[in-house]
Amino acid sequence: MAPLPDPDLLRPESSLPGRRLSELAERAARCTPACCGASTTVSDGGDEHPTAVTHPDLAGLVSVQLRSGDGPIPAAEEQGEPVDSGDLLRDERWPEYRAMALDSGVRSSVTLPFQRGGLTVTLSLFSFRPGTLEEAEHGPAQALGDLATTSFVRDRHYRAALAELDQLGAALRTRPVVDQACGIVMHVLACDADAAFAVLRRISQTTNRKLADVAAALVETKGRGLERELVSLAR
């Protein structure tokens, strides 16, 4: 029976991604029979690859895969399907990962990928015994991974919306001074508002300064001494 949605996994982004990943790993390990530990990762295709593990010994198993690009995690990310190894003693794939896993006493593992909204979350489960994780992809861990991935995507959209609101707020705060600067340029060049704004934007680009800063400087001087420069930029 799938677990009920956990309130911690549903809450807005009030904690670091690492903590969210840790919560997923801990809960998945506890509800999966014969599981001795778990790891989680999240990626949006960039260089950053936040991870979490339920035991320090598992950190090496994750890092060796991300460093070499070879192992169940990279394979699951690429295929978009669960990747399992029923017995690492006989499975000759991924030599570095296999050697480190066996050295840690891990005999079997399964990695579940969850891809949604440009994000890929992986949940890897480990066991000291071979052939004990075959049903993991149909159990509670699958439901937890789906829930956590949905939460990550939602939080990403939430942060993007906040950033857009910040940009809109900044634009609204600087609009009056930009309008004043456009008025000065219109007076000096005897042009319309669109042409005046184009001149301000060209100054911003050529001087590598923010448009608001260019406008503020122009308003402060009221355009005095800049007539010739404004005329040359309008051409």
CSV table of C-alpha atoms in Angstrom, one decimal:
chain,number,residue,atom,x,y,z
A,1,MET,CA,0.0,0.0,0.0
A,2,ALA,CA,1.4,3.4,-1.0
A,3,PRO,CA,2.2,5.8,1.9
A,4,LEU,CA,0.0,8.9,2.4
A,5,PRO,CA,1.6,12.2,1.1
A,6,ASP,CA,4.0,13.4,3.7
A,7,PRO,CA,3.4,17.1,4.7
A,8,ASP,CA,7.2,17.7,4.8
A,9,LEU,CA,7.5,16.7,1.1
A,10,LEU,CA,4.5,18.9,0.1
A,11,ARG,CA,5.5,22.1,1.9
A,12,PRO,CA,6.8,25.2,-0.1
A,13,GLU,CA,10.5,25.6,-0.7
A,14,SER,CA,11.4,26.6,2.9
A,15,SER,CA,14.5,24.4,3.2
A,16,LEU,CA,17.6,23.6,1.2
A,17,PRO,CA,17.4,21.0,-1.6
A,18,GLY,CA,19.8,18.9,0.4
A,19,ARG,CA,17.4,18.6,3.2
A,20,ARG,CA,14.6,17.7,0.9
A,21,LEU,CA,16.7,15.0,-0.7
A,22,SER,CA,17.7,13.6,2.7
A,23,GLU,CA,14.1,13.3,3.7
A,24,LEU,CA,13.2,11.4,0.6
A,25,ALA,CA,16.2,9.0,1.1
A,26,GLU,CA,15.4,8.4,4.7
A,27,ARG,CA,11.7,7.7,4.2
A,28,ALA,CA,12.3,5.4,1.1
A,29,ALA,CA,14.9,3.4,3.0
A,30,ARG,CA,12.6,2.9,6.0
A,31,CYS,CA,9.6,1.7,3.9
A,32,THR,CA,11.6,-0.7,1.6
A,33,PRO,CA,12.1,-4.2,3.0
A,34,ALA,CA,15.7,-5.5,3.1
A,35,CYS,CA,17.0,-2.0,2.2
A,36,CYS,CA,20.2,-1.1,4.1
A,37,GLY,CA,20.4,2.5,2.8
A,38,ALA,CA,19.4,5.0,0.1
A,39,SER,CA,20.8,7.9,-1.9
A,40,THR,CA,19.1,10.6,-3.9
A,41,THR,CA,20.2,13.1,-6.5
A,42,VAL,CA,18.6,16.0,-8.4
A,43,SER,CA,19.7,17.6,-11.7
A,44,ASP,CA,18.4,20.1,-14.2
A,45,GLY,CA,21.1,19.2,-16.8
A,46,GLY,CA,23.6,21.7,-15.4
A,47,ASP,CA,26.8,21.2,-13.6
A,48,GLU,CA,25.3,21.1,-10.1
A,49,HIS,CA,24.2,17.7,-8.8
A,50,PRO,CA,23.0,17.9,-5.2
A,51,THR,CA,23.0,14.6,-3.5
A,52,ALA,CA,22.0,13.0,-0.2
A,53,VAL,CA,22.7,9.6,1.5
A,54,THR,CA,21.4,7.8,4.5
A,55,HIS,CA,24.9,6.6,5.5
A,56,PRO,CA,28.4,8.2,4.9
A,57,ASP,CA,29.6,4.9,3.3
A,58,LEU,CA,27.1,5.4,0.5
A,59,ALA,CA,28.5,8.9,-0.5
A,60,GLY,CA,31.4,7.2,-2.3
A,61,LEU,CA,29.0,5.0,-4.3
A,62,VAL,CA,27.3,8.2,-5.6
A,63,SER,CA,30.4,10.3,-6.2
A,64,VAL,CA,32.2,7.5,-8.2
A,65,GLN,CA,29.2,7.4,-10.5
A,66,LEU,CA,28.9,11.1,-11.0
A,67,ARG,CA,32.6,11.5,-11.5
A,68,SER,CA,33.0,8.7,-14.0
A,69,GLY,CA,29.6,9.0,-15.7
A,70,ASP,CA,29.3,5.2,-15.3
A,71,GLY,CA,26.9,3.4,-13.0
A,72,PRO,CA,23.2,2.9,-12.2
A,73,ILE,CA,22.5,6.6,-11.6
A,74,PRO,CA,23.9,7.9,-15.0
A,75,ALA,CA,22.2,4.9,-16.7
A,76,ALA,CA,18.9,5.6,-15.1
A,77,GLU,CA,19.1,9.3,-16.0
A,78,GLU,CA,19.9,8.5,-19.6
A,79,GLN,CA,17.3,5.7,-20.0
A,80,GLY,CA,14.5,7.2,-17.9
A,81,GLU,CA,13.8,3.8,-16.5
A,82,PRO,CA,14.8,1.9,-13.3
A,83,VAL,CA,18.2,0.3,-13.4
A,84,ASP,CA,18.8,-2.6,-11.0
A,85,SER,CA,21.5,-5.1,-10.2
A,86,GLY,CA,20.2,-8.2,-8.5
A,87,ASP,CA,23.7,-9.4,-7.4
A,88,LEU,CA,26.7,-7.2,-7.8
A,89,LEU,CA,29.0,-10.2,-7.2
A,90,ARG,CA,28.0,-11.5,-10.6
A,91,ASP,CA,27.1,-8.2,-12.4
A,92,GLU,CA,30.2,-7.1,-14.3
A,93,ARG,CA,28.8,-3.7,-15.4
A,94,TRP,CA,30.2,-0.5,-13.9
A,95,PRO,CA,33.6,-1.8,-12.6
A,96,GLU,CA,34.4,1.1,-10.3
A,97,TYR,CA,30.9,1.3,-8.8
A,98,ARG,CA,30.8,-2.5,-8.4
A,99,ALA,CA,34.1,-2.8,-6.7
A,100,MET,CA,33.3,0.0,-4.2
A,101,ALA,CA,29.8,-1.4,-3.5
A,102,LEU,CA,31.1,-4.9,-2.8
A,103,ASP,CA,33.9,-3.4,-0.6
A,104,SER,CA,31.1,-1.7,1.4
A,105,GLY,CA,29.1,-5.0,1.7
A,106,VAL,CA,26.4,-3.9,-0.8
A,107,ARG,CA,25.2,-6.9,-2.9
A,108,SER,CA,22.3,-5.4,-4.8
A,109,SER,CA,20.9,-2.0,-5.7
A,110,VAL,CA,18.1,-0.4,-7.8
A,111,THR,CA,18.0,3.2,-9.0
A,112,LEU,CA,14.6,4.8,-9.8
A,113,PRO,CA,14.6,7.9,-12.0
A,114,PHE,CA,11.8,10.5,-11.9
A,115,GLN,CA,11.9,13.0,-14.8
A,116,ARG,CA,9.5,16.0,-14.8
A,117,GLY,CA,9.6,19.7,-15.8
A,118,GLY,CA,13.2,19.6,-16.8
A,119,LEU,CA,14.4,18.0,-13.6
A,120,THR,CA,15.6,14.5,-13.0
A,121,VAL,CA,15.5,13.0,-9.5
A,122,THR,CA,17.1,9.7,-8.8
A,123,LEU,CA,16.4,7.4,-5.8
A,124,SER,CA,18.9,4.6,-5.3
A,125,LEU,CA,18.2,1.8,-2.8
A,126,PHE,CA,20.8,-0.6,-1.5
A,127,SER,CA,20.8,-4.0,0.2
A,128,PHE,CA,23.3,-6.3,1.8
A,129,ARG,CA,21.6,-9.3,0.3
A,130,PRO,CA,21.2,-10.2,-3.4
A,131,GLY,CA,17.9,-10.4,-5.1
A,132,THR,CA,15.9,-8.4,-2.5
A,133,LEU,CA,15.0,-5.2,-4.3
A,134,GLU,CA,13.2,-6.4,-7.4
A,135,GLU,CA,9.8,-5.1,-6.3
A,136,ALA,CA,11.1,-1.7,-5.1
A,137,GLU,CA,10.0,0.1,-8.3
A,138,HIS,CA,6.4,-0.9,-7.5
A,139,GLY,CA,6.5,-0.2,-3.8
A,140,PRO,CA,6.2,2.9,-1.5
A,141,ALA,CA,9.6,4.2,-2.7
A,142,GLN,CA,8.1,4.9,-6.1
A,143,ALA,CA,5.3,6.9,-4.7
A,144,LEU,CA,7.6,8.9,-2.5
A,145,GLY,CA,9.9,9.6,-5.4
A,146,ASP,CA,6.9,10.8,-7.6
A,147,LEU,CA,5.7,13.0,-4.7
A,148,ALA,CA,9.2,14.5,-4.1
A,149,THR,CA,9.8,15.2,-7.8
A,150,THR,CA,6.4,17.0,-8.1
A,151,SER,CA,7.4,19.1,-5.1
A,152,PHE,CA,10.8,20.0,-6.6
A,153,VAL,CA,9.2,21.1,-9.9
A,154,ARG,CA,6.5,23.1,-8.1
A,155,ASP,CA,9.2,24.8,-6.0
A,156,ARG,CA,11.2,25.6,-9.1
A,157,HIS,CA,8.2,27.3,-10.7
A,158,TYR,CA,7.5,29.1,-7.4
A,159,ARG,CA,11.0,30.5,-7.3
A,160,ALA,CA,10.8,31.5,-11.0
A,161,ALA,CA,7.6,33.4,-10.3
A,162,LEU,CA,9.2,35.2,-7.4
A,163,ALA,CA,12.1,36.2,-9.5
A,164,GLU,CA,9.7,37.5,-12.2
A,165,LEU,CA,7.9,39.5,-9.6
A,166,ASP,CA,11.2,41.0,-8.4
A,167,GLN,CA,12.1,42.0,-11.9
A,168,LEU,CA,8.6,43.5,-12.5
A,169,GLY,CA,8.9,45.4,-9.2
A,170,ALA,CA,12.3,46.8,-10.2
A,171,ALA,CA,11.0,47.8,-13.6
A,172,LEU,CA,8.1,49.6,-12.0
A,173,ARG,CA,10.4,51.4,-9.5
A,174,THR,CA,12.7,52.6,-12.3
A,175,ARG,CA,9.9,53.5,-14.8
A,176,PRO,CA,9.5,57.1,-13.7
A,177,VAL,CA,13.1,58.0,-14.1
A,178,VAL,CA,13.3,56.3,-17.5
A,179,ASP,CA,10.3,58.3,-18.6
A,180,GLN,CA,11.9,61.5,-17.5
A,181,ALA,CA,15.1,60.6,-19.3
A,182,CYS,CA,13.1,59.8,-22.5
A,183,GLY,CA,11.5,63.2,-22.2
A,184,ILE,CA,14.9,64.9,-22.0
A,185,VAL,CA,16.1,63.0,-25.1
A,186,MET,CA,12.9,63.8,-27.0
A,187,HIS,CA,13.4,67.5,-26.2
A,188,VAL,CA,17.1,67.5,-27.3
A,189,LEU,CA,16.6,65.4,-30.4
A,190,ALA,CA,13.1,66.5,-31.3
A,191,CYS,CA,12.1,62.8,-31.6
A,192,ASP,CA,9.3,60.6,-30.5
A,193,ALA,CA,9.2,58.4,-27.4
A,194,ASP,CA,10.3,55.2,-29.2
A,195,ALA,CA,13.3,56.8,-30.7
A,196,ALA,CA,14.3,58.3,-27.4
A,197,PHE,CA,14.0,55.0,-25.6
A,198,ALA,CA,16.2,53.4,-28.4
A,199,VAL,CA,18.9,56.0,-27.7
A,200,LEU,CA,18.8,55.2,-24.0
A,201,ARG,CA,19.1,51.5,-24.7
A,202,ARG,CA,22.0,52.1,-27.1
A,203,ILE,CA,23.9,54.1,-24.4
A,204,SER,CA,23.2,51.3,-21.9
A,205,GLN,CA,24.6,48.7,-24.3
A,206,THR,CA,27.7,50.6,-25.4
A,207,THR,CA,28.6,51.7,-21.9
A,208,ASN,CA,27.7,48.3,-20.3
A,209,ARG,CA,25.5,50.1,-17.7
A,210,LYS,CA,22.0,49.4,-16.6
A,211,LEU,CA,19.3,51.3,-18.4
A,212,ALA,CA,18.0,52.7,-15.1
A,213,ASP,CA,21.5,54.0,-14.2
A,214,VAL,CA,21.8,55.7,-17.6
A,215,ALA,CA,18.4,57.3,-17.2
A,216,ALA,CA,19.2,58.5,-13.6
A,217,ALA,CA,22.5,60.1,-14.8
A,218,LEU,CA,20.7,61.8,-17.7
A,219,VAL,CA,18.0,63.1,-15.4
A,220,GLU,CA,20.5,64.4,-12.9
A,221,THR,CA,22.3,66.5,-15.5
A,222,LYS,CA,19.1,67.3,-17.4
A,223,GLY,CA,21.0,66.4,-20.5
A,224,ARG,CA,23.4,69.4,-20.3
A,225,GLY,CA,26.6,68.8,-22.1
A,226,LEU,CA,25.3,65.6,-23.8
A,227,GLU,CA,23.6,67.1,-26.8
A,228,ARG,CA,26.3,66.2,-29.3
A,229,GLU,CA,26.6,62.6,-27.9
A,230,LEU,CA,22.9,62.1,-28.0
A,231,VAL,CA,22.7,63.3,-31.6
A,232,SER,CA,25.5,61.0,-32.7
A,233,LEU,CA,23.8,58.0,-31.0
A,234,ALA,CA,20.5,58.8,-32.7
A,235,ARG,CA,22.0,58.3,-36.1
